Amino acid sequence: MGKLKKKLWISILLTAIVVGGFYSLVKGNPPLDIGTLASSNDHKSVVVGMGNKGFGEVKIIDVSVNNDEKPSETKVQVSNALQGFIITDDYDNPDSKPYGFQNIEDIAIKAGTATKSDEMYGLSLIHHEAINRVNIKYSYLGMTFDERVFFAAGVNQ
C-alpha cells in the first residue's frame, strides 16, 4: 500500500509540473500577433490587423479604446492577403461589403501559417473621438490575455 501511495504522489507532482510549465510557456508567449495598424486621417476609425501564432483558436472577449471607453462600433474584417483591409466609418456601405465585416462574438481567430490563402483578421473600430489606444481582451486555451495597441499618426509605439 505504501508504494501505491508514493506512486500516486509522484504522478500528481509530475502532472502539476507539466501543467505549470505549459501555463508559464503560454502566458510568456501570448498567441495574438498584431500586424497592420491603420487609421483614418482624423483617427476616429482604425484597423488593427491580427493573427494567431498559437495552435488553438483565439476568441476576443472585449475591446475598449483610449481610457477604457467603449468604441461607437466594433467589427472584425475577415479578409485575405490579396484583398487586405479597408478603413471605413460605415460598415454597411457598398465599398465595405466585400471585406466580410462580422460581429466580434461570431469570430474565432484561427491559428494560421500566414499563406496567401489564409484568412486575415482586422479589428475595425469607429469612435466619436480620435483613437490613440486600443485595448483587446481575449481568451486562448481557457486563459485570458490583454493586449494594448497604441496609435500615433497610424504607427504602433
Coordinates of C-alpha atoms in Angstrom, one line a residue:
M1 CA 0.0 0.0 0.0
G2 CA 2.9 2.4 0.7
K3 CA 4.4 2.0 -2.8
L4 CA 1.0 2.8 -4.4
K5 CA 0.6 6.0 -2.3
K6 CA 4.2 7.1 -3.3
K7 CA 3.5 6.5 -7.0
L8 CA 0.3 8.5 -6.7
W9 CA 2.1 11.4 -5.2
I10 CA 4.8 11.3 -7.8
S11 CA 2.2 11.2 -10.6
I12 CA 0.4 14.2 -9.0
L13 CA 3.7 16.1 -8.7
L14 CA 4.7 15.4 -12.3
T15 CA 1.3 16.4 -13.6
A16 CA 1.5 19.7 -11.6
I17 CA 4.9 20.4 -13.1
V18 CA 3.8 19.7 -16.6
V19 CA 0.6 21.8 -16.3
G20 CA 2.6 24.7 -14.6
G21 CA 5.2 24.6 -17.3
F22 CA 2.6 24.7 -20.0
Y23 CA 0.8 27.5 -18.4
S24 CA 4.0 29.5 -18.0
L25 CA 5.0 28.9 -21.6
V26 CA 1.7 30.1 -22.9
K27 CA 1.5 33.1 -20.6
G28 CA 5.0 34.1 -21.6
N29 CA 4.3 33.8 -25.3
P30 CA 0.8 35.2 -26.0
P31 CA -0.7 33.9 -29.3
L32 CA -2.2 37.2 -30.6
D33 CA 0.1 38.7 -33.2
I34 CA -0.6 42.3 -34.1
G35 CA 0.3 43.3 -37.6
T36 CA -1.2 46.0 -39.8
L37 CA -2.1 49.2 -38.0
A38 CA -4.1 51.8 -40.0
S39 CA -6.3 54.8 -39.2
S40 CA -8.4 57.4 -40.9
N41 CA -7.0 60.9 -41.1
D42 CA -9.0 62.0 -38.1
H43 CA -8.1 58.8 -36.2
K44 CA -11.8 58.1 -35.4
S45 CA -11.7 54.9 -37.5
V46 CA -8.9 52.4 -37.0
V47 CA -7.9 48.8 -38.1
V48 CA -5.7 46.5 -36.1
G49 CA -4.6 43.5 -38.1
M50 CA -4.4 40.4 -36.0
G51 CA -3.0 36.9 -36.4
N52 CA -2.8 33.8 -34.3
K53 CA 0.7 32.3 -33.8
G54 CA -0.7 29.7 -31.3
F55 CA -2.1 26.3 -32.1
G56 CA -5.7 26.8 -30.8
E57 CA -8.3 29.5 -31.6
V58 CA -8.2 33.0 -30.1
K59 CA -11.6 34.5 -29.0
I60 CA -11.9 38.2 -28.5
I61 CA -13.8 38.9 -25.2
D62 CA -13.8 42.7 -25.0
V63 CA -12.5 45.8 -26.8
S64 CA -12.1 49.3 -25.5
V65 CA -10.3 52.4 -26.7
N66 CA -8.4 55.3 -25.1
N67 CA -9.2 55.3 -21.4
D68 CA -11.3 52.1 -21.4
E69 CA -14.1 53.7 -23.3
K70 CA -16.5 51.5 -25.4
P71 CA -16.0 52.3 -29.1
S72 CA -19.1 53.5 -31.0
E73 CA -18.8 50.5 -33.4
T74 CA -16.7 47.4 -33.4
K75 CA -16.4 44.7 -36.1
V76 CA -13.9 42.2 -37.4
Q77 CA -12.9 42.1 -41.1
V78 CA -12.3 38.6 -42.3
S79 CA -10.2 39.1 -45.4
N80 CA -7.2 37.6 -47.2
A81 CA -3.7 38.8 -48.3
L82 CA -4.8 39.7 -51.8
Q83 CA -7.7 41.9 -50.6
G84 CA -6.3 43.4 -47.5
F85 CA -8.3 45.6 -45.2
I86 CA -10.4 48.8 -45.5
I87 CA -10.6 51.8 -43.2
T88 CA -14.3 52.9 -43.1
D89 CA -16.7 54.8 -40.9
D90 CA -19.7 52.8 -42.3
Y91 CA -19.6 49.0 -42.3
D92 CA -22.8 48.9 -44.4
N93 CA -21.7 50.9 -47.4
P94 CA -21.2 49.1 -50.7
D95 CA -17.4 49.5 -50.8
S96 CA -17.2 47.8 -47.3
K97 CA -19.3 44.8 -48.1
P98 CA -16.5 42.7 -49.8
Y99 CA -14.4 42.9 -46.6
G100 CA -16.6 40.5 -44.6
F101 CA -17.4 42.6 -41.6
Q102 CA -18.6 40.4 -38.7
N103 CA -19.5 40.8 -35.1
I104 CA -16.7 40.0 -32.6
E105 CA -18.7 37.4 -30.8
D106 CA -19.1 35.4 -34.1
I107 CA -15.4 35.2 -34.8
A108 CA -12.7 32.9 -33.6
I109 CA -9.2 33.7 -34.9
K110 CA -7.8 30.5 -36.3
A111 CA -4.2 29.6 -36.0
G112 CA -2.5 30.1 -39.4
T113 CA 0.6 29.6 -41.3
A114 CA 0.4 33.1 -43.0
T115 CA -0.1 31.8 -46.5
K116 CA -1.9 33.8 -49.2
S117 CA -5.0 31.6 -48.8
D118 CA -5.2 32.0 -45.0
E119 CA -7.9 34.3 -43.6
M120 CA -6.7 37.6 -42.2
Y121 CA -8.4 39.3 -39.4
G122 CA -8.7 43.1 -38.9
L123 CA -10.3 44.5 -35.8
S124 CA -12.2 47.6 -37.0
L125 CA -13.2 50.3 -34.6
I126 CA -15.2 53.5 -35.0
H127 CA -15.3 56.1 -32.2
H128 CA -16.7 59.6 -31.7
E129 CA -13.2 61.0 -30.9
A130 CA -9.7 60.2 -32.0
I131 CA -8.4 56.7 -31.0
N132 CA -5.0 56.7 -29.5
R133 CA -5.1 53.3 -27.8
V134 CA -6.9 50.0 -28.4
N135 CA -7.3 47.5 -25.6
I136 CA -8.0 43.9 -26.6
K137 CA -9.0 41.3 -24.1
Y138 CA -9.0 37.8 -25.4
S139 CA -9.1 34.1 -24.4
Y140 CA -6.8 31.3 -25.5
L141 CA -6.9 27.7 -24.2
G142 CA -9.0 28.9 -21.3
M143 CA -6.6 31.7 -20.3
T144 CA -7.3 35.4 -20.5
F145 CA -4.9 37.9 -22.1
D146 CA -4.8 41.7 -22.5
E147 CA -3.1 43.4 -25.5
R148 CA -2.7 47.1 -25.9
V149 CA -2.0 48.8 -29.2
F150 CA -1.0 52.4 -29.4
F151 CA -1.8 54.7 -32.3
A152 CA 0.2 57.9 -33.0
A153 CA -0.2 59.1 -36.6
G154 CA -1.1 55.5 -37.5
V155 CA 2.1 54.0 -36.1
N156 CA 2.4 51.4 -33.2
Q157 CA 4.7 52.7 -30.5

